[in-house]
XYZ file of C-alpha atoms in Angstrom:
718
model
C 76.156 143.844 97.713
C 73.987 143.073 100.737
C 72.299 140.278 98.805
C 75.687 138.748 98.001
C 76.898 138.660 101.614
C 75.060 135.404 102.442
C 76.572 133.801 99.343
C 80.081 134.902 100.297
C 79.578 133.703 103.866
C 78.404 130.273 102.716
C 81.346 130.021 100.333
C 83.700 130.770 103.226
C 81.982 128.092 105.294
C 82.335 125.556 102.469
C 86.019 126.437 102.110
C 86.533 125.843 105.853
C 84.675 122.555 105.510
C 87.008 121.575 102.664
C 90.049 122.375 104.796
C 88.692 120.189 107.595
C 87.883 117.350 105.205
C 91.391 117.042 103.796
C 93.074 117.562 107.170
C 91.014 114.655 108.477
C 91.625 112.513 105.384
C 95.408 112.904 105.482
C 95.678 112.134 109.202
C 93.082 109.354 109.266
C 94.687 107.476 106.405
C 98.133 107.800 107.945
C 96.970 106.745 111.395
C 94.934 103.806 110.144
C 97.912 102.456 108.226
C 99.516 101.878 111.620
C 96.445 100.871 113.629
C 94.839 98.597 111.064
C 96.836 97.490 108.088
C 100.406 98.658 108.031
C 101.735 100.215 104.848
C 100.928 97.469 102.370
C 99.350 98.789 99.192
C 96.273 96.579 99.432
C 95.740 97.384 103.108
C 96.028 101.099 102.417
C 93.641 100.676 99.496
C 91.000 99.239 101.833
C 91.072 102.408 103.941
C 90.743 104.631 100.863
C 87.799 102.584 99.574
C 85.969 102.855 102.892
C 86.587 106.604 102.921
C 85.225 107.060 99.387
C 82.240 104.768 99.982
C 81.278 106.827 103.019
C 81.346 110.026 100.975
C 79.205 108.481 98.256
C 76.696 107.027 100.688
C 76.283 110.352 102.474
C 75.810 112.205 99.183
C 73.180 109.788 97.958
C 71.119 109.485 101.137
C 71.042 113.199 101.940
C 70.545 114.192 98.311
C 67.553 111.867 98.123
C 65.852 113.691 101.035
C 67.266 117.191 100.542
C 64.056 118.635 99.082
C 62.205 117.663 102.283
C 64.251 119.922 104.575
C 62.401 123.043 105.703
C 65.724 124.712 106.491
C 68.616 123.299 104.375
C 71.078 125.905 105.661
C 70.329 125.013 109.266
C 70.704 121.340 108.356
C 74.075 122.099 106.734
C 75.233 123.970 109.842
C 74.083 121.059 112.001
C 76.012 118.601 109.813
C 79.191 120.666 110.215
C 78.712 120.848 113.987
C 78.008 117.115 114.215
C 81.021 116.413 112.029
C 83.180 118.428 114.437
C 81.882 116.329 117.335
C 82.372 113.009 115.537
C 85.842 114.026 114.318
C 86.779 114.906 117.897
C 85.692 111.427 119.023
C 87.740 109.820 116.215
C 90.734 111.927 117.239
C 90.326 110.772 120.827
C 90.136 107.117 119.760
C 93.246 107.461 117.611
C 95.109 109.089 120.511
C 94.583 106.035 122.720
C 97.358 103.478 122.964
C 95.276 100.565 121.704
C 97.913 98.888 119.575
C 98.084 95.784 121.759
C 94.302 95.439 121.605
C 94.374 95.804 117.825
C 97.154 93.221 117.545
C 95.220 90.827 119.786
C 92.111 91.152 117.598
C 94.206 90.555 114.488
C 95.810 87.443 115.999
C 92.379 86.038 116.887
C 91.156 86.762 113.356
C 94.147 85.019 111.795
C 93.631 82.045 114.101
C 89.995 81.844 113.044
C 90.865 81.981 109.360
C 89.403 85.463 108.794
C 91.358 87.422 106.148
C 93.180 90.327 107.740
C 91.952 92.738 105.106
C 88.395 91.915 106.119
C 89.369 92.944 109.653
C 90.926 96.148 108.290
C 87.773 96.908 106.292
C 85.514 96.357 109.299
C 87.730 98.506 111.519
C 87.937 101.319 108.971
C 84.190 101.147 108.366
C 83.387 101.328 112.075
C 85.664 104.336 112.503
C 85.120 106.284 109.286
C 81.661 105.547 107.897
C 79.817 108.110 110.032
C 82.231 111.049 109.589
C 82.722 110.426 105.864
C 78.963 110.070 105.424
C 78.546 113.479 107.052
C 81.207 114.891 104.725
C 79.298 113.514 101.753
C 76.132 115.290 102.918
C 77.725 118.730 102.609
C 77.331 119.459 98.894
C 73.734 118.235 98.422
C 72.601 120.396 101.347
C 74.595 123.401 100.137
C 73.130 123.040 96.635
C 69.596 122.721 97.999
C 70.083 125.752 100.224
C 71.346 127.924 97.370
C 68.430 126.991 95.132
C 65.614 127.368 97.655
C 66.796 129.653 100.447
C 69.249 131.922 98.621
C 67.078 132.012 95.480
C 69.831 131.019 93.052
C 68.376 130.119 89.669
C 71.353 129.656 87.376
C 72.748 126.075 87.611
C 76.197 127.497 86.880
C 76.324 128.269 90.597
C 76.633 124.552 91.393
C 80.194 124.103 90.021
C 81.244 127.190 91.984
C 80.145 125.502 95.213
C 82.426 122.596 94.427
C 85.187 125.047 93.473
C 85.324 126.792 96.848
C 85.020 123.521 98.785
C 87.850 121.891 96.813
C 89.956 125.043 97.020
C 89.788 124.783 100.790
C 90.636 121.081 100.540
C 93.772 121.882 98.533
C 94.959 124.253 101.245
C 94.145 121.699 103.932
C 96.154 118.996 102.173
C 99.213 121.220 101.824
C 99.311 122.729 105.302
C 98.609 119.382 106.985
C 101.348 117.414 105.280
C 104.013 120.112 105.329
C 103.401 121.859 108.652
C 100.651 120.725 110.988
C 101.425 117.016 111.132
C 105.183 117.227 111.854
C 104.932 120.276 114.121
C 101.755 119.569 116.082
C 101.281 115.823 115.789
C 98.225 113.876 114.690
C 95.908 114.639 117.615
C 96.432 118.407 117.592
C 96.176 118.474 113.802
C 92.812 116.740 114.041
C 91.742 119.400 116.525
C 92.533 121.984 113.835
C 90.088 120.131 111.578
C 87.504 120.124 114.365
C 87.949 123.890 114.703
C 87.487 124.361 110.952
C 84.232 122.381 111.051
C 83.024 124.464 114.002
C 83.902 127.654 112.127
C 81.929 126.416 109.122
C 78.987 125.573 111.394
C 79.020 129.041 112.977
C 79.278 130.926 109.675
C 76.601 128.876 107.944
C 74.433 128.915 111.070
C 74.564 132.711 111.186
C 73.394 132.924 107.584
C 70.686 130.342 108.282
C 69.378 132.442 111.190
C 69.224 135.565 109.013
C 67.525 133.810 106.076
C 64.818 132.023 108.005
C 62.721 128.941 107.295
C 61.385 128.006 103.877
C 58.852 125.346 103.062
C 59.969 122.213 101.258
C 60.025 122.542 97.511
C 57.547 119.656 97.221
C 56.010 116.938 99.324
C 58.763 114.371 99.913
C 56.201 111.552 99.839
C 54.828 112.718 96.534
C 58.227 113.132 94.943
C 58.543 111.051 91.783
C 61.764 109.087 92.114
C 64.376 109.213 89.389
C 64.224 105.903 87.581
C 67.326 104.364 86.073
C 70.732 105.910 85.621
C 70.834 109.126 83.665
C 73.546 109.701 81.065
C 75.303 112.335 83.158
C 75.355 110.027 86.167
C 76.906 107.231 84.138
C 79.477 109.628 82.734
C 80.098 110.896 86.272
C 80.847 107.341 87.368
C 83.381 106.935 84.553
C 84.867 110.344 85.287
C 85.399 109.434 88.945
C 87.161 106.211 87.973
C 89.463 107.914 85.477
C 90.247 110.918 87.683
C 91.174 108.848 90.756
C 93.190 106.419 88.651
C 95.066 109.359 87.136
C 95.693 110.821 90.587
C 97.392 107.586 91.660
C 99.467 107.525 88.462
C 100.379 111.170 89.115
C 101.749 110.311 92.569
C 103.819 107.521 90.987
C 105.290 109.859 88.365
C 106.128 112.561 90.897
C 107.835 110.101 93.259
C 110.025 108.797 90.433
C 111.007 112.213 89.161
C 111.228 114.073 92.498
C 111.739 111.350 95.139
C 108.980 109.841 97.335
C 109.162 112.480 100.056
C 106.315 113.810 102.224
C 106.577 117.163 100.477
C 106.331 115.561 97.059
C 103.059 113.855 97.885
C 101.685 116.922 99.690
C 102.424 119.277 96.816
C 101.157 116.688 94.342
C 97.834 116.296 96.148
C 97.473 120.054 96.544
C 98.291 120.599 92.870
C 95.752 117.998 91.764
C 92.982 119.488 93.928
C 93.862 123.062 92.987
C 93.820 122.272 89.261
C 90.557 120.338 89.672
C 88.969 123.263 91.528
C 90.113 125.736 88.861
C 88.516 123.479 86.277
C 85.300 123.616 88.281
C 85.499 127.421 88.351
C 85.803 127.537 84.555
C 83.073 124.959 83.946
C 80.283 127.569 83.711
C 82.170 129.057 80.729
C 83.559 125.919 79.053
C 80.658 123.472 78.982
C 81.142 121.418 75.808
C 81.698 117.921 77.202
C 83.070 116.245 74.039
C 85.577 119.021 73.450
C 86.647 118.958 77.082
C 87.045 115.176 76.894
C 89.243 115.491 73.809
C 91.484 118.098 75.423
C 91.748 116.168 78.694
C 92.598 112.950 76.852
C 95.363 114.719 74.943
C 96.836 116.049 78.192
C 96.740 112.615 79.821
C 98.281 110.934 76.783
C 101.180 113.403 76.780
C 102.183 112.706 80.407
C 104.952 110.166 79.558
C 106.558 112.687 77.229
C 106.440 115.341 79.954
C 107.893 112.810 82.406
C 110.815 112.190 80.055
C 111.469 115.914 79.774
C 111.267 116.258 83.547
C 113.958 113.608 84.044
C 116.173 114.979 81.306
C 115.891 118.659 82.228
C 115.480 118.431 86.005
C 112.312 120.456 86.458
C 111.530 121.929 89.844
C 108.764 120.212 91.793
C 106.516 123.255 91.372
C 107.078 123.333 87.617
C 106.400 119.610 87.339
C 103.133 119.989 89.280
C 101.936 122.713 86.914
C 102.415 120.362 83.952
C 101.269 117.071 85.475
C 98.195 118.612 87.128
C 96.810 119.967 83.848
C 94.729 116.805 83.250
C 93.166 117.360 86.686
C 91.897 120.726 85.444
C 90.297 118.853 82.551
C 88.655 116.411 84.943
C 87.336 119.358 86.975
C 85.927 120.995 83.855
C 84.150 117.776 82.908
C 82.765 117.347 86.425
C 81.455 120.898 86.480
C 79.931 120.696 83.013
C 78.104 117.458 83.813
C 76.850 118.466 87.265
C 75.603 121.799 85.915
C 73.767 120.070 83.080
C 72.002 117.640 85.386
C 71.080 120.147 88.113
C 67.326 120.731 88.121
C 66.324 119.814 91.652
C 69.749 120.786 92.947
C 69.962 118.938 96.235
C 68.679 115.663 94.812
C 70.592 115.813 91.547
C 73.897 116.929 93.062
C 73.618 114.197 95.687
C 72.965 111.478 93.093
C 75.686 112.727 90.754
C 78.247 112.992 93.559
C 77.336 109.482 94.706
C 77.852 108.010 91.230
C 81.111 109.928 90.840
C 82.384 108.758 94.211
C 81.439 105.159 93.473
C 83.377 105.548 90.243
C 86.304 106.859 92.266
C 86.301 103.613 94.226
C 86.492 101.754 90.926
C 89.366 104.022 89.926
C 91.306 103.085 93.038
C 90.841 99.398 92.174
C 91.681 99.987 88.516
C 94.912 101.776 89.334
C 95.977 99.367 92.083
C 95.378 96.117 90.218
C 95.931 97.156 86.598
C 97.430 100.521 85.740
C 100.243 100.710 88.296
C 101.527 97.377 87.023
C 101.852 98.762 83.477
C 104.615 100.905 81.978
C 103.663 104.558 82.185
C 102.854 104.875 78.481
C 100.400 101.986 78.567
C 98.676 103.323 81.686
C 98.210 106.880 80.426
C 97.106 105.692 76.981
C 94.420 103.539 78.601
C 93.229 106.509 80.662
C 93.260 108.812 77.627
C 91.166 106.376 75.621
C 88.727 106.117 78.521
C 88.265 109.886 78.600
C 87.774 109.941 74.828
C 85.179 107.208 75.128
C 83.244 109.427 77.549
C 83.250 112.228 75.008
C 82.101 109.956 72.196
C 79.268 108.554 74.301
C 78.079 112.083 75.022
C 78.322 112.971 71.332
C 76.359 109.942 70.267
C 73.657 110.670 72.844
C 73.201 114.201 71.531
C 73.393 113.304 67.820
C 76.148 115.613 66.647
C 77.599 113.737 63.663
C 80.134 116.356 62.605
C 81.481 116.632 66.117
C 81.595 112.836 66.310
C 83.906 112.859 63.290
C 86.036 115.476 65.029
C 86.102 113.227 68.085
C 87.272 110.282 66.001
C 90.033 112.458 64.593
C 90.941 113.312 68.158
C 91.107 109.600 68.968
C 93.624 109.166 66.162
C 95.672 112.112 67.426
C 95.757 110.942 71.004
C 96.461 107.417 69.768
C 99.548 108.766 68.035
C 100.654 110.475 71.228
C 100.018 107.258 73.156
C 101.973 105.250 70.598
C 104.947 107.541 71.013
C 104.602 107.213 74.764
C 104.538 103.416 74.564
C 107.869 103.344 72.822
C 109.427 105.944 75.095
C 112.503 104.789 76.985
C 113.894 107.361 79.394
C 117.240 106.425 80.989
C 117.737 107.204 84.639
C 120.695 109.316 83.560
C 121.680 110.376 80.079
C 124.312 107.646 79.785
C 123.014 104.644 81.746
C 120.448 102.296 80.251
C 118.140 100.617 82.746
C 115.513 97.951 83.118
C 112.357 98.926 84.947
C 109.710 96.925 86.778
C 106.328 98.541 87.410
C 104.038 97.096 90.057
C 101.326 98.143 92.469
C 103.899 98.515 95.283
C 106.298 100.732 93.365
C 108.836 100.921 90.559
C 112.183 99.124 90.668
C 114.865 100.207 88.196
C 118.140 98.368 87.623
C 120.788 100.243 85.678
C 123.311 98.661 83.338
C 125.924 99.102 86.064
C 123.805 97.110 88.540
C 122.594 100.076 90.600
C 119.126 99.403 92.048
C 116.649 102.282 92.424
C 113.309 101.844 94.188
C 110.734 104.573 93.538
C 113.455 106.881 92.282
C 115.827 106.450 95.251
C 119.103 104.515 95.153
C 118.994 101.463 97.419
C 121.834 99.065 96.662
C 124.085 97.563 94.020
C 123.913 94.082 92.574
C 126.901 91.786 92.954
C 129.398 90.705 90.344
C 129.412 87.252 91.917
C 132.655 87.767 93.834
C 132.326 90.799 96.068
C 128.621 90.989 96.961
C 129.132 93.289 99.914
C 128.241 96.343 97.847
C 127.980 99.757 99.499
C 129.070 99.956 103.156
C 125.782 100.121 105.050
C 124.121 97.169 103.281
C 126.631 94.647 104.652
C 127.977 96.623 107.609
C 124.707 96.307 109.517
C 124.817 92.532 109.201
C 128.467 91.947 110.002
C 128.772 94.375 112.914
C 125.591 93.054 114.541
C 127.000 89.517 114.363
C 130.357 90.711 115.717
C 128.555 92.221 118.706
C 127.066 88.893 119.787
C 128.689 87.184 122.791
C 127.360 83.795 121.740
C 126.570 81.926 118.552
C 123.366 83.465 117.131
C 120.750 81.117 115.718
C 118.085 83.369 114.161
C 118.308 86.723 112.406
C 115.636 89.046 111.026
C 115.986 91.557 108.177
C 113.300 94.246 107.919
C 113.433 95.625 104.404
C 115.047 92.643 102.702
C 115.212 94.392 99.315
C 117.225 92.366 96.810
C 118.611 90.169 99.558
C 122.177 91.504 99.946
C 121.956 91.837 103.739
C 120.166 88.491 104.048
C 122.826 86.720 101.982
C 125.531 88.367 104.096
C 123.914 87.017 107.264
C 123.403 83.617 105.679
C 127.163 83.407 105.160
C 127.465 82.873 108.926
C 127.337 79.105 109.431
C 124.195 77.799 111.100
C 122.271 81.099 111.060
C 118.621 81.012 109.963
C 117.481 84.249 108.312
C 113.965 85.689 107.975
C 113.407 88.667 105.667
C 110.347 90.942 105.630
C 109.774 92.808 102.370
C 106.674 94.811 101.516
C 107.431 95.550 97.844
C 106.174 92.654 95.702
C 107.648 94.343 92.615
C 111.040 93.023 93.760
C 109.975 89.419 93.073
C 110.663 89.555 89.312
C 113.941 91.397 89.993
C 115.103 88.518 92.206
C 114.015 86.102 89.492
C 115.632 87.920 86.558
C 118.827 88.773 88.436
C 119.197 85.524 90.363
C 122.955 85.332 89.845
C 123.508 89.014 90.639
C 121.586 88.587 93.931
C 123.418 85.323 94.717
C 120.114 83.430 94.463
C 118.847 85.173 97.598
C 115.262 84.146 96.852
C 116.166 80.439 96.635
C 118.563 79.892 99.539
C 117.096 77.354 101.996
C 118.291 79.209 105.109
C 116.603 82.482 104.023
C 112.811 82.672 104.474
C 111.093 85.568 102.728
C 107.849 87.019 104.143
C 106.152 89.359 101.684
C 104.202 91.667 103.964
C 104.434 94.765 106.131
C 106.996 94.056 108.867
C 105.157 95.929 111.594
C 102.013 93.860 111.101
C 104.075 90.703 110.769
C 105.920 91.312 114.036
C 102.634 91.978 115.793
C 101.147 88.679 114.620
C 104.247 86.479 115.005
C 105.776 86.236 118.476
C 109.019 84.608 117.263
C 112.215 86.052 118.741
C 115.561 86.724 117.071
C 119.157 87.117 118.165
C 119.947 89.757 115.538
C 117.542 92.212 113.892
C 118.445 94.569 111.032
C 116.067 97.457 110.351
C 116.762 99.523 107.238
C 113.624 99.450 105.086
C 113.492 103.043 103.789
C 115.530 106.179 103.333
C 115.187 108.353 106.412
C 113.666 111.257 104.474
C 111.210 109.025 102.607
C 107.484 109.347 103.239
C 106.419 106.698 105.745
C 109.889 106.022 107.184
C 108.788 107.049 110.677
C 106.452 104.040 110.906
C 109.585 101.860 111.136
C 111.580 104.220 113.340
C 109.019 105.405 115.888
C 109.143 104.671 119.593
C 106.028 102.491 119.227
C 107.720 100.430 116.522
C 110.934 100.045 118.535
C 108.909 98.861 121.518
C 107.402 96.150 119.309
C 110.809 95.341 117.834
C 112.371 94.913 121.263
C 109.647 92.475 122.259
C 110.826 90.222 119.407
C 114.529 90.445 120.319
C 116.296 87.893 122.512
C 117.307 89.362 125.926
C 120.969 89.556 124.892
C 120.240 90.256 121.228
C 121.439 93.125 119.031
C 119.466 95.523 116.827
C 121.112 97.342 113.917
C 119.376 100.504 112.649
C 120.172 102.613 109.597
C 120.636 106.020 111.174
C 122.499 108.598 109.074
C 122.133 109.900 105.543
C 123.577 113.362 106.051
C 121.218 115.140 108.440
C 122.510 115.533 112.011
C 119.025 116.130 113.386
C 117.715 112.902 111.818
C 120.578 110.947 113.377
C 119.982 112.605 116.752
C 116.251 111.811 116.597
C 116.936 108.145 115.825
C 119.556 107.774 118.561
C 117.331 109.421 121.139
C 114.377 107.238 120.174
C 116.520 104.090 120.264
C 117.880 105.121 123.681
C 114.322 105.067 125.074
C 114.316 101.288 124.647
C 117.944 100.097 124.752
C 120.598 100.798 127.373
C 123.649 100.686 125.098
C 124.453 102.005 121.631
C 127.522 102.060 119.398
C 127.884 103.282 115.826
C 129.879 102.499 112.693
C 130.830 104.424 109.573
C 130.070 107.969 110.719
C 126.825 106.891 112.340
C 125.337 105.191 109.287
C 124.836 102.072 111.409
C 123.700 102.221 115.041
C 123.834 99.008 117.092
C 121.707 98.783 120.230
C 121.270 96.235 122.996
C 120.402 95.936 126.682
C 123.881 94.597 127.424
C 127.189 96.426 126.969
C 128.571 96.465 123.423
C 132.331 96.633 123.013
C 134.574 96.424 119.976
C 138.310 96.434 119.463
C 140.579 95.452 116.608
C 141.337 92.080 118.190
C 137.631 91.197 118.424
C 137.066 92.145 114.806
C 140.141 90.196 113.691
C 138.989 87.111 115.593
C 135.602 87.313 113.890
C 137.227 87.496 110.465
C 139.187 84.309 111.147
C 136.040 82.238 110.915
C 136.098 79.500 108.280
C 132.597 80.176 106.958
C 131.765 82.194 103.845
C 131.250 85.430 105.778
C 134.700 85.192 107.374
C 136.337 84.717 103.986
C 134.463 87.658 102.476
C 135.460 89.934 105.342
C 139.117 88.942 105.030
C 139.065 89.907 101.354
C 137.434 93.218 102.177
C 139.857 93.891 105.001
C 142.831 93.286 102.714
C 141.374 95.582 100.063
C 140.774 98.382 102.570
C 144.294 98.149 103.937
C 145.589 98.387 100.370
C 143.568 101.569 99.926
C 145.160 103.177 102.987
C 142.765 102.186 105.785
C 145.414 101.105 108.299
C 143.040 99.119 110.509
C 140.982 97.659 107.684
C 137.359 97.019 108.578
C 137.866 98.255 112.137
C 138.728 101.709 110.735
C 135.004 102.327 110.384
C 134.169 101.840 114.071
C 132.983 105.074 115.733
C 132.662 103.901 119.334
C 129.861 104.218 121.912
C 127.124 106.722 121.152
C 127.330 109.677 123.531
C 125.498 112.316 121.547
C 124.340 114.571 120.126
C 120.849 113.850 121.443
C 117.544 115.306 120.321
C 115.058 116.931 122.675
C 112.234 114.961 121.024
C 111.649 111.421 119.810
C 110.108 109.958 116.671
C 106.583 108.739 117.293
C 103.562 107.621 115.328
C 101.997 110.911 116.353
C 104.903 113.123 115.196
C 106.868 111.787 112.191
C 109.697 114.298 112.600
C 112.381 112.191 110.936
C 110.657 112.542 107.556
C 111.067 116.339 107.685
C 114.794 117.000 108.302
C 114.709 120.707 107.399
C 111.695 121.376 109.593
C 113.089 119.254 112.414
C 116.372 121.186 112.257
C 114.416 124.383 112.919
C 112.213 123.092 115.721
C 114.035 120.224 117.475
C 116.803 120.968 119.940
C 120.053 118.971 119.740
C 122.301 118.676 122.816
C 125.576 116.880 123.490
C 124.627 115.391 126.866
C 121.412 114.070 128.332
C-alpha cells in the first residue's frame, strides 16, 4: 500500500490539473469571443484552433526532451506552478476593461486591409499559446515520471494517466458552466482554476521530494530520433480529427433535441469527456484496434436513428447524453489502445502521439465547421463512421490479419446499411407537422409546413401569408412601438438579429426609413431565397441592407448612428444571449444611438428574474423605460417616453404601408374583444421590479434563470 501512495497522489494531482484545464478552456473561449471575435462560428473556430495547437506544441516539445530530465516529477510540479502563475496573468488581462483598445486595433486592421480573423488569431495566440503549451506538457512529463521515477513497467498504466486527467476535466467542464461562471463570474472562476493548478503542484511536488532525483534514461544528445511517422501516430491523427468532429456534431444534435441552453452544452461536454475517460480506463482490457473501430463506427452511424427516437419519445437530457456519448467511449478506447501500443520510451512517445492527435483535432474542427455541419445529420455521421472503419482497416492491413480484414469488410457493409437508413431518415419536428431543414455551420433552420421557423430547435417567428406579415406580437411590436415613440421623423433604423426579416420589413413599411440588419446565422440565406414570397422579399428590398456578421463586432467597427435600434437576437435563456444583453454591450449600443433615439429590447419570456435583470441593466444606461405586452418589449431612451391612445391612433393614420397594416391589426383586435385595439398592449412606464445585480460579460446571469432566481434579489423600488 505504501508503494501505491505516490501513484494515488500523482493521480489526484493530474485530476486537479484536468479540472483547471477545462475551467480555463471554458472561460477563455467565452471571454475571447467578446474580446476578439464575437460569436461568429469562424471567429470562435480560430480560438479553438489556437487552443488545440498550443496543446499539441507543448506535448511535442516536452515529449521530445522528456528523457533528459533528471527529475520529471519536479518538472511536472514546476509546470503546474508556472501554469497557475500564467493563468493568473491571463485572468488579470481578461479582467481589464480593454474593449475600446481592442476595437481601436480592429479598426486600424480593417483600414489597413488586414483580415479580422488574422487579428483574432494573433490575439488568441499571444494570450493562449504559453498556457496551452504548458497544459500540453503535462502528460509527457507524467508518463516519463511514472516510467523512470515510480518504476512503472506495464504500458497499460499510460491510458490510466489520461483517464484520471480527463475525469477531472469532465468535472471541471460541468461545474464551471453550471455553477462557477454564473455565480462567481469569469475572474473568480479563473482563480478557482489557478487554485487547482497550485494544488496539483503541491501534491506532485510533495511526491517528487519523497522520490528523489533519478538520472536521465539516456544521454539526450545521443538519443536516436524517431524518423518518419509511425502507424500509431498516423492513426492518432485520424482519431483526433474524427473525435473532435463528432464532438461538434454531438453539440448540434443536443441543441436541436434539448434546446441550445448553457446546461445542454455543459452536460454534453461533460458527458463526452466522461465517456472518453471511461474508454481510456477500459483500454488496458479491450485493446483490439480493428474491433474497437468497428464498434465505434456502428455507434456513430446509429446516431441519426437515436436522434429520431429522442425527438419522438422526448428523452431526458441525461438519458440522451448516455446514448449520444457512447461513440466517445469508443474514441477513448481507441486512443488508449494506440497510446499503450506505442509507449516504449513513455515521455517521448506519449508526447509525440498526443501532438499528432491534437493536430488531428485541429483538422477535425475544420472538417466539422466547413463540411460536416453543412450536411444533413445522416450524411455527416455516415462520413465519420466510414472514417473510423478506415482506421480499423488500415490497422488490420498493417498487421496482416486476413480473416479479420474480411470481418472488417462485413462491418463496413453493416455500418453502410445503418448509414443508408440514416440518410433517408426524416424526423418531423412534431408527429404531425412536416418540415424543411437547412443545415449550415452556423446552425440549423427548420421551417414547418405551417410556416413556423425554428432556429437550433427554438421557435423564432412565423412566415407571412402575404397579407398579414406581422406574425407573433413581439416580432412586429418592437418595430412599431419604437417608431411610435419617436418625436420626429426617423431616418435610420438598425435591427440586431434580423432573422427572416419580419422586423426589418415592418420598419421598411415606414416611408423614408433606411433599415440595416445584422444577422450572424448564414444558414438563413437559403431560407430567405427559398421563401422569398413568405418573407416579403426581405433580402431584396432596396431600403434594407443586410450585414452578415456578429453585431457586437460590427457596431464596434462602424461608428454609424441610428434613430431606432431593435435588439432581439436570441432567446433570453439561450447560451450566449448575455453577450447581447450585458452592460458592456448596452454601452456600445448607446454610443451608436442618436441622442433622442429609442432602443427596443426583447425582455420577457416568462421568467420574472430575467426581466428584472434586463430592466436593471438597461436602466444603467438609459433614463427612461416603458414596456409593452406584459414586458415582452422594453423601450428605452434618454428622453421621456409617453404613450396614449390618441398618439397611437395618430400614428396608425399614416398613409404608408405600416399605417395600413396597423389599422388592419387594430380592427382585428377590437373584433376579438380588445377594446383599445393595439393600445391595449401598452403597460406603461417601467417602475420595477428591479434586480440587485446586472448582466455583464463577467456574469452571464440572464442565461441561468433558475439559478438567478435563487441568488439574485428582486425589489420593487430602487
